[in-house]
XYZ file of N, CA and C in Angstrom:
312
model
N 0.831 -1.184 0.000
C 0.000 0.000 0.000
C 0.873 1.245 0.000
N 0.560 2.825 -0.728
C 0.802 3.641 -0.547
C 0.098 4.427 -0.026
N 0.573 5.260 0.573
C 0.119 6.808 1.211
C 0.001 7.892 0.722
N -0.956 8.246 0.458
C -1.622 9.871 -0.425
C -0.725 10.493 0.085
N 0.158 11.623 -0.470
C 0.637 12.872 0.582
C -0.580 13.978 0.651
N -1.448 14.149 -0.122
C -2.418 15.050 -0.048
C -3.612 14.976 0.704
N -3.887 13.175 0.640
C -5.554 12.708 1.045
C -4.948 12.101 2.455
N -3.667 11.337 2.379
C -3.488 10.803 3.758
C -4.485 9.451 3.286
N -4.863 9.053 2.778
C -5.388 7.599 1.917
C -4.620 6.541 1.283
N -4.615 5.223 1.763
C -3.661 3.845 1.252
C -4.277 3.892 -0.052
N -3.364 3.464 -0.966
C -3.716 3.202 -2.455
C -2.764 1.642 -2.834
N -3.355 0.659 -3.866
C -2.588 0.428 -4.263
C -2.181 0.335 -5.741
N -0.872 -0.414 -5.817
C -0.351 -0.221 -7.534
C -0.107 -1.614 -7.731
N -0.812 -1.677 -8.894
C -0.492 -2.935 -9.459
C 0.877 -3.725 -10.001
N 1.191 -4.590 -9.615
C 2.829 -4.800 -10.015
C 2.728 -5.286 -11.678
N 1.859 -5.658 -11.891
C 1.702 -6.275 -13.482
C 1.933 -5.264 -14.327
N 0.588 -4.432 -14.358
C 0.109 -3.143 -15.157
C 0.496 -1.907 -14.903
N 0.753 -1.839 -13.542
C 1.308 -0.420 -12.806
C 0.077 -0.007 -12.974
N -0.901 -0.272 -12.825
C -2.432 0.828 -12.704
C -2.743 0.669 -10.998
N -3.321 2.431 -10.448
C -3.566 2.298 -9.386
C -5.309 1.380 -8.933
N -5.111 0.999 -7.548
C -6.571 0.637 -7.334
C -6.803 -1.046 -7.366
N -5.571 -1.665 -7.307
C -5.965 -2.821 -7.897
C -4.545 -3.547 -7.390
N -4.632 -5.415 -7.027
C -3.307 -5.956 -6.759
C -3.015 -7.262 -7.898
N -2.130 -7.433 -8.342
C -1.520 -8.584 -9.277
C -2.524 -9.518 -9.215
N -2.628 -10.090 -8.130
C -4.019 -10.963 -8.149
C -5.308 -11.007 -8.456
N -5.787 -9.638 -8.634
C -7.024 -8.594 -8.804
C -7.411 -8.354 -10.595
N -6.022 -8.520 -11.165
C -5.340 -8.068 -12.358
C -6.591 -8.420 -13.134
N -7.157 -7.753 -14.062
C -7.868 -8.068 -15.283
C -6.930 -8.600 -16.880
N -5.640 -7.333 -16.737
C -5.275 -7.716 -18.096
C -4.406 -9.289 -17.678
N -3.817 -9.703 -16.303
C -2.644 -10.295 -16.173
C -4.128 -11.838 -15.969
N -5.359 -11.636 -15.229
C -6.090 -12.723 -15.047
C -7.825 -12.036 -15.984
N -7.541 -12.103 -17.401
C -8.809 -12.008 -18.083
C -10.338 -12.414 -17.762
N -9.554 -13.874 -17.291
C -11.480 -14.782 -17.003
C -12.236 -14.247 -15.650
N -11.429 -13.236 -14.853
C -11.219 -12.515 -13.357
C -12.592 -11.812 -13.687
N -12.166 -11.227 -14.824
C -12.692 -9.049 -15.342
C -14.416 -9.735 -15.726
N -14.734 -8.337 -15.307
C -16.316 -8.124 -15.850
C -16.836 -8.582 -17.154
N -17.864 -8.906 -17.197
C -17.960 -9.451 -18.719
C -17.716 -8.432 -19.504
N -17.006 -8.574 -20.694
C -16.384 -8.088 -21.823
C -15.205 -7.978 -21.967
N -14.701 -8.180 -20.590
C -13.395 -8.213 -20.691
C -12.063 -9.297 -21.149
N -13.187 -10.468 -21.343
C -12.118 -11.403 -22.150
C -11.611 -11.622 -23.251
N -11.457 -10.313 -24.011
C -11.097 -10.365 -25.112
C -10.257 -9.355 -24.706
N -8.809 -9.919 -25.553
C -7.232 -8.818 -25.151
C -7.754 -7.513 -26.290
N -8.084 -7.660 -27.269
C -8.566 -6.436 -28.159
C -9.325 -5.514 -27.635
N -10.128 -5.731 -26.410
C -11.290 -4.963 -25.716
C -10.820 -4.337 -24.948
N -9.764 -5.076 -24.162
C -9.215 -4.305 -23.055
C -7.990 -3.088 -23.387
N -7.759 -3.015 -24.769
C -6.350 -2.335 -25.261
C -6.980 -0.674 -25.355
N -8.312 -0.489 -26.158
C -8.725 0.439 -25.987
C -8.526 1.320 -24.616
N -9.585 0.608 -23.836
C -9.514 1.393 -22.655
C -8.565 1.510 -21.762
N -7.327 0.949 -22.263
C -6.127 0.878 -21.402
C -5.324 2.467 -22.875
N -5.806 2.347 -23.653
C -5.238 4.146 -24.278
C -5.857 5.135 -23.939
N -7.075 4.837 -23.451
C -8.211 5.844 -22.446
C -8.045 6.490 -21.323
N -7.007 5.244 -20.900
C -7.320 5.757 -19.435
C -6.528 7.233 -18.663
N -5.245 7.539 -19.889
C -4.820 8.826 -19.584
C -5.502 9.912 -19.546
N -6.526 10.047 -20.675
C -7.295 11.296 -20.830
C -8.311 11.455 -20.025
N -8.756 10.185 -19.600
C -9.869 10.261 -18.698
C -9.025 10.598 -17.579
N -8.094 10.027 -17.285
C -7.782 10.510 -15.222
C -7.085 12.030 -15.371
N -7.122 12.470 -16.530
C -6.416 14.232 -16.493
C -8.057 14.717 -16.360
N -9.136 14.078 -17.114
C -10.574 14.727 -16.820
C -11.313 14.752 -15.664
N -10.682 13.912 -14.800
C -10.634 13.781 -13.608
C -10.609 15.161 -12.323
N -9.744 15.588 -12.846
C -9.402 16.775 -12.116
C -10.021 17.795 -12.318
N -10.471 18.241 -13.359
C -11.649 19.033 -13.903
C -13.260 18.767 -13.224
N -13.133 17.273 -12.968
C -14.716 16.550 -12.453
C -14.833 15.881 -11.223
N -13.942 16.673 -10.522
C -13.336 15.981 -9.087
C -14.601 15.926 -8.550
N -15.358 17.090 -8.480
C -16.540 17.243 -7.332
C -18.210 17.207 -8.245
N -17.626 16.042 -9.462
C -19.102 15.617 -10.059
C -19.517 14.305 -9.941
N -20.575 13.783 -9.967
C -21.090 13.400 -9.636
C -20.367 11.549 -10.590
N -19.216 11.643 -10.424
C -18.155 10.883 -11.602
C -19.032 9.247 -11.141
N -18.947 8.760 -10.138
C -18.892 7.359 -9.440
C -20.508 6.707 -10.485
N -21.177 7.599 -10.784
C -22.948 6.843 -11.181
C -22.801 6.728 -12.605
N -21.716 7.693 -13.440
C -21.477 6.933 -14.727
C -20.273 6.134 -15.099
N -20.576 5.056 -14.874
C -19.956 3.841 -14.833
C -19.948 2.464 -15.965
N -19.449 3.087 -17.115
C -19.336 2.407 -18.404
C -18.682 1.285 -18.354
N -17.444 1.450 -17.722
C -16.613 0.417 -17.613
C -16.170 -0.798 -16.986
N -17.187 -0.885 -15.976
C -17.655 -2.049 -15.055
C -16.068 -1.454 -13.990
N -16.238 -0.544 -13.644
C -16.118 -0.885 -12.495
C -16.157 -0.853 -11.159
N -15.724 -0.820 -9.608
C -16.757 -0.357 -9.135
C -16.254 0.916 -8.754
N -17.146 1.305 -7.182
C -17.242 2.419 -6.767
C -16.050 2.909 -6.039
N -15.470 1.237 -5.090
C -14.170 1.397 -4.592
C -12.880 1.670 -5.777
N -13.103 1.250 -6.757
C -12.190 1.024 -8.118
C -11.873 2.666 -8.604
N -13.483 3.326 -8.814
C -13.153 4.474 -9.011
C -12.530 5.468 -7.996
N -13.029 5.263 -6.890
C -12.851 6.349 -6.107
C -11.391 6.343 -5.548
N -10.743 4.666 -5.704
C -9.428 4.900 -5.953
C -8.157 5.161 -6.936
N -9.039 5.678 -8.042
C -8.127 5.672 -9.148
C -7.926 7.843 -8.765
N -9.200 7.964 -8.756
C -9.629 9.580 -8.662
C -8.805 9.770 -7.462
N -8.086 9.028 -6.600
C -7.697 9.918 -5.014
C -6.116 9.389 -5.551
N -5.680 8.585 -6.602
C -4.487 8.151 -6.850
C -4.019 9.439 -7.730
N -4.871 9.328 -9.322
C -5.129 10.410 -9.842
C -4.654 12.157 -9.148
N -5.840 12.016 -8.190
C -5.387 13.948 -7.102
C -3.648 14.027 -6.549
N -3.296 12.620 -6.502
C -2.289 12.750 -5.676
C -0.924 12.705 -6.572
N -0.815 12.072 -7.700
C -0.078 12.323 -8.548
C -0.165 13.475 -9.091
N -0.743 14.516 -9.142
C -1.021 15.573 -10.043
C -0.946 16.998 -8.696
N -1.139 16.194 -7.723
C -0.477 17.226 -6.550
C 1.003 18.211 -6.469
N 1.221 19.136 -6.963
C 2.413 20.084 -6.529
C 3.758 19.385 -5.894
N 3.408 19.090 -4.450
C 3.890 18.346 -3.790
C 4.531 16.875 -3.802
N 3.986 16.150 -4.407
C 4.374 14.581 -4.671
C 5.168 14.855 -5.735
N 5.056 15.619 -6.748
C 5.694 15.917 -8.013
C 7.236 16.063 -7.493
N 7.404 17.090 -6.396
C 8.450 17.367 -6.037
C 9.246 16.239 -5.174
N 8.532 15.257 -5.129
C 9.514 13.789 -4.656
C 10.195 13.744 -5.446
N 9.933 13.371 -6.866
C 10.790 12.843 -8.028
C 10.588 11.209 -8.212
N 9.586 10.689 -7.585
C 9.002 9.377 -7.592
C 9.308 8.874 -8.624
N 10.299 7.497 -9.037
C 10.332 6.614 -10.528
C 11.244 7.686 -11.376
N 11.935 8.825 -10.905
C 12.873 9.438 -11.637
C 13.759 8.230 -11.984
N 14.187 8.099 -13.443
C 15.575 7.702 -13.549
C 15.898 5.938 -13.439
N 14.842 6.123 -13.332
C 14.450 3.891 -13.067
C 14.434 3.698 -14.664
């Protein structure tokens, strides 16, 4: 687990995918037959894995809307609400100035 510097909230990161909200075991792309229906097809999941940048920068714009009830993508409420507090915290001033994954 990590620690928000902003929210003070555990998050985690996936070791497979590196996506927040989720553990290796949890994995959709790494365990397919796992994921919500539609997700067993590797072609289905590629899209929304090129999505998912633009959506978590729209994020920040829609912090305080009503984001969690449109829910296209199967997933849930804990899923979102930890991608959106992973999301705030990477894009925080502050964490930036760690230098987190510089140089790896």
């Amino acid at each position: 687990y990590y620690m928000c510097p902003h929210c003070k909230r555990d998050f985690t990161i996936c070791s497979h995918c590196d996506k927040a909200g989720h553990q290796e075991s949890l994995c959709y792309e790494k365990h397919p037959d796992q994921g919500p229906s539609g997700t067993t097809n590797s072609s289905s999941s590629k899209p929304s894995a090129s999505k998912s940048k633009p959506a978590a920068q729209a994020h920040l714009a829609a912090v305080h809307s009503n984001f969690s009830s449109v829910n296209h993508h199967s997933f849930t409420d804990n899923q979102i609400k930890s991608e959106m507090n992973f999301q705030a915290m990477i894009n925080n001033p502050e964490f930036k100035k760690l230098n987190i994954g510089k140089g790896l």
